[in-house]
C-alpha positions as semicolon CSV with decimal commas, in nm:
position;residue;x (nm);y (nm);z (nm)
1;M;18,091;11,240;-2,135
2;S;17,754;11,299;-1,973
3;S;17,507;11,013;-1,940
4;P;17,151;11,017;-2,076
5;T;17,044;10,972;-1,715
6;S;17,236;11,281;-1,599
7;P;17,011;11,558;-1,466
8;T;16,919;11,830;-1,714
9;L;17,081;12,163;-1,635
10;N;16,827;12,431;-1,547
11;L;16,995;12,761;-1,629
12;D;16,872;13,067;-1,442
13;G;16,679;13,306;-1,668
14;L;16,915;13,593;-1,593
15;D;17,219;13,377;-1,671
16;L;17,062;13,259;-1,997
17;A;16,989;13,617;-2,100
18;A;17,341;13,730;-2,009
19;L;17,507;13,448;-2,203
20;L;17,292;13,506;-2,511
21;C;17,377;13,878;-2,495
22;S;17,745;13,785;-2,477
23;R;17,703;13,569;-2,785
24;V;17,537;13,848;-2,983
25;C;17,800;14,099;-2,872
26;H;18,076;13,858;-2,973
27;D;17,926;13,830;-3,322
28;V;17,895;14,205;-3,382
29;I;18,196;14,348;-3,199
30;S;18,439;14,264;-3,479
31;P;18,257;14,449;-3,761
32;V;18,168;14,737;-3,529
33;G;18,532;14,767;-3,428
34;A;18,629;14,772;-3,796
35;I;18,383;15,058;-3,855
36;V;18,548;15,257;-3,574
37;N;18,892;15,191;-3,723
38;G;18,774;15,308;-4,062
39;L;18,630;15,629;-3,918
40;E;18,961;15,699;-3,744
41;V;19,142;15,666;-4,075
42;L;18,900;15,913;-4,237
43;E;18,962;16,161;-3,956
44;D;19,342;16,135;-3,946
45;D;19,464;16,033;-4,294
46;Q;19,438;16,256;-4,600
47;D;19,585;16,003;-4,841
48;E;19,316;15,938;-5,102
49;S;19,390;15,566;-5,137
50;M;19,370;15,516;-4,760
51;R;19,042;15,707;-4,743
52;T;18,899;15,492;-5,021
53;F;19,011;15,178;-4,834
54;A;18,855;15,313;-4,513
55;L;18,521;15,379;-4,685
56;E;18,519;15,029;-4,831
57;L;18,601;14,883;-4,490
58;I;18,322;15,083;-4,324
59;G;18,070;14,977;-4,587
60;K;18,160;14,607;-4,568
61;S;18,168;14,605;-4,188
62;A;17,836;14,790;-4,159
63;R;17,673;14,529;-4,383
64;Q;17,821;14,248;-4,173
65;A;17,703;14,403;-3,846
66;S;17,355;14,460;-3,987
67;A;17,331;14,102;-4,119
68;R;17,439;13,954;-3,786
69;L;17,191;14,166;-3,589
70;K;16,907;14,075;-3,825
71;F;16,997;13,708;-3,783
72;A;17,014;13,734;-3,402
73;R;16,680;13,916;-3,391
74;I;16,505;13,605;-3,525
75;A;16,736;13,329;-3,396
76;F;16,759;13,456;-3,036
77;G;16,513;13,743;-3,002
78;A;16,142;13,810;-3,015
79;A;16,116;13,905;-3,382
80;G;15,759;13,883;-3,502
81;S;15,640;13,837;-3,145
82;A;15,293;13,965;-3,237
83;G;15,229;13,632;-3,411
84;A;15,313;13,268;-3,360
85;S;15,470;13,213;-3,703
86;I;15,765;13,338;-3,910
87;D;15,797;13,331;-4,289
88;L;16,067;13,088;-4,403
89;A;16,161;13,341;-4,670
90;D;16,264;13,581;-4,390
91;A;16,469;13,302;-4,230
92;E;16,640;13,232;-4,563
93;G;16,718;13,601;-4,608
94;V;16,885;13,646;-4,271
95;A;17,069;13,314;-4,297
96;K;17,217;13,394;-4,638
97;G;17,300;13,746;-4,518
98;M;17,527;13,594;-4,254
99;F;17,745;13,434;-4,522
100;S;17,753;13,703;-4,790
101;D;18,122;13,784;-4,728
102;E;18,236;13,462;-4,566
103;K;18,425;13,148;-4,669
104;T;18,113;12,934;-4,626
105;K;17,845;12,902;-4,894
106;L;17,482;12,837;-4,795
107;T;17,228;12,667;-5,021
108;W;16,863;12,663;-4,915
109;S;16,564;12,457;-5,021
110;A;16,241;12,519;-4,831
111;P;15,873;12,580;-4,901
112;Q;15,738;12,934;-4,915
113;A;15,535;12,913;-4,597
114;L;15,480;13,037;-4,244
115;F;15,632;12,806;-3,984
116;P;15,588;12,808;-3,604
117;K;15,828;13,054;-3,445
118;N;16,025;12,804;-3,236
119;K;16,079;12,576;-3,535
120;V;16,224;12,868;-3,733
121;K;16,445;12,963;-3,438
122;L;16,572;12,607;-3,422
123;L;16,636;12,609;-3,796
124;L;16,854;12,920;-3,771
125;N;17,041;12,799;-3,464
126;L;17,120;12,474;-3,643
127;V;17,258;12,677;-3,934
128;M;17,513;12,827;-3,694
129;I;17,594;12,488;-3,543
130;A;17,645;12,352;-3,896
131;T;17,889;12,637;-3,956
132;S;18,099;12,527;-3,661
133;A;18,110;12,175;-3,808
134;I;18,329;12,304;-4,097
135;P;18,579;12,538;-3,926
136;R;18,776;12,591;-4,249
137;G;18,467;12,675;-4,452
138;G;18,281;12,487;-4,719
139;V;17,920;12,437;-4,820
140;I;17,612;12,403;-4,602
141;D;17,307;12,259;-4,775
142;V;16,978;12,322;-4,592
143;V;16,663;12,130;-4,686
144;V;16,328;12,185;-4,513
145;S;16,042;11,951;-4,598
146;G;15,705;11,845;-4,461
147;E;15,419;12,036;-4,307
148;A;15,476;12,343;-4,089
149;E;15,364;12,163;-3,771
150;A;15,576;11,853;-3,834
151;P;15,871;11,945;-4,056
152;T;16,198;11,771;-4,125
153;F;16,528;11,962;-4,135
154;V;16,838;11,821;-4,301
155;F;17,170;12,008;-4,294
156;K;17,472;11,877;-4,481
157;A;17,792;12,062;-4,393
158;K;18,081;11,966;-4,619
159;G;18,434;12,099;-4,597
160;S;18,794;12,028;-4,504
161;H;18,839;11,895;-4,149
162;A;18,463;11,858;-4,096
163;R;18,368;11,729;-3,751
164;I;18,073;11,713;-3,518
165;P;18,129;12,020;-3,298
166;P;18,277;11,927;-2,959
167;H;18,022;11,866;-2,682
168;V;17,734;11,979;-2,907
169;E;17,518;11,673;-2,842
170;E;17,546;11,687;-2,463
171;L;17,490;12,065;-2,464
172;M;17,180;12,031;-2,680
173;A;17,053;11,761;-2,445
174;G;17,097;12,007;-2,156
175;R;17,354;11,781;-1,990
176;P;17,697;11,945;-2,027
177;E;17,976;11,729;-1,891
178;S;18,103;12,017;-1,678
179;G;17,760;12,081;-1,532
180;T;17,778;12,446;-1,643
181;V;17,746;12,649;-1,963
182;D;17,965;12,938;-2,074
183;A;17,940;13,186;-2,361
184;H;18,107;12,937;-2,597
185;G;17,848;12,668;-2,530
186;I;17,537;12,881;-2,501
187;L;17,433;12,846;-2,866
188;P;17,394;12,465;-2,869
189;F;17,247;12,476;-2,518
190;Y;16,990;12,733;-2,630
191;A;16,927;12,533;-2,949
192;G;16,842;12,236;-2,729
193;L;16,596;12,445;-2,529
194;V;16,431;12,562;-2,851
195;A;16,425;12,206;-2,992
196;R;16,238;12,081;-2,686
197;A;15,998;12,375;-2,700
198;A;15,939;12,300;-3,070
199;A;15,898;11,925;-3,002
200;M;16,187;11,845;-3,237
201;D;16,456;11,579;-3,209
202;V;16,803;11,660;-3,347
203;R;17,067;11,401;-3,440
204;F;17,423;11,431;-3,572
205;S;17,626;11,199;-3,796
206;I;17,948;11,224;-3,995
207;Q;18,090;11,048;-4,298
208;D;18,426;11,149;-4,443
209;D;18,423;11,529;-4,478
210;E;18,047;11,576;-4,441
211;V;17,847;11,628;-4,122
212;T;17,472;11,571;-4,135
213;I;17,233;11,728;-3,886
214;H;16,883;11,581;-3,895
215;G;16,586;11,740;-3,721
216;A;16,246;11,573;-3,704
217;P;15,935;11,574;-3,485
218;A;16,016;11,423;-3,147
219;V;15,861;11,089;-3,059
220;I;15,751;10,973;-2,717
221;A;15,645;10,632;-2,596
222;T;15,274;10,606;-2,512
223;P;15,084;10,308;-2,373
224;D;14,903;10,111;-2,642
225;S;14,543;10,067;-2,540
226;A;14,527;9,724;-2,702
227;D;14,822;9,540;-2,555
228;G;14,984;9,778;-2,309
229;E;15,303;9,804;-2,514
230;A;15,462;10,138;-2,594
231;S;15,412;10,294;-2,933
232;G;15,572;10,600;-3,095
233;T;15,375;10,925;-3,112
234;A;15,497;11,245;-3,270
235;L;15,489;11,540;-3,033
236;A;15,455;11,797;-3,310
């Protein structure tokens, strides 16, 4: 396991872009492939029941691909780049769209407000990390509270065989044990980059079959002018 004193990995910009692209492609290639399969059935099979099945498959897969691309546009991309904020209602919409046909249910409690872009990106990336905490599916409860500039995020992922995703804490800290990052680890690594940019601290805990992810404004030690001792100051 990496040490807190281990050097932070500085990933080349081109490598970061390539790994994020690989992640997005991984998420959409399955539904896109299903669309292609459905079209082939329509072209080659005249059986009415098979054609009906193919149309249903195409429709479902197209919705999945669209939902995953909409999610990635905000979570990884430059959606809304003309401004510095994103509506939490948009984040809720793309997050719930990701789970419309899946074994995981998402509940969401958040104010109707504009939040800083990096905080919304972190929120969505933590949704995906919470998903990996319950590999057999379950329920993810998302609660956002506090002011836009200093919010608190609480994710509770409950399901069979729940666990803190392997290596997620060291990857988010930018200190992978291997010293490198691959396409499997890029999401938590990127989430860590976004957390630092958003001045947020993320912690993980587990009890029984429930994993809790807690995000809050990061705190740094600053000299106290009165006695020279360190005191906590929120970065956000």
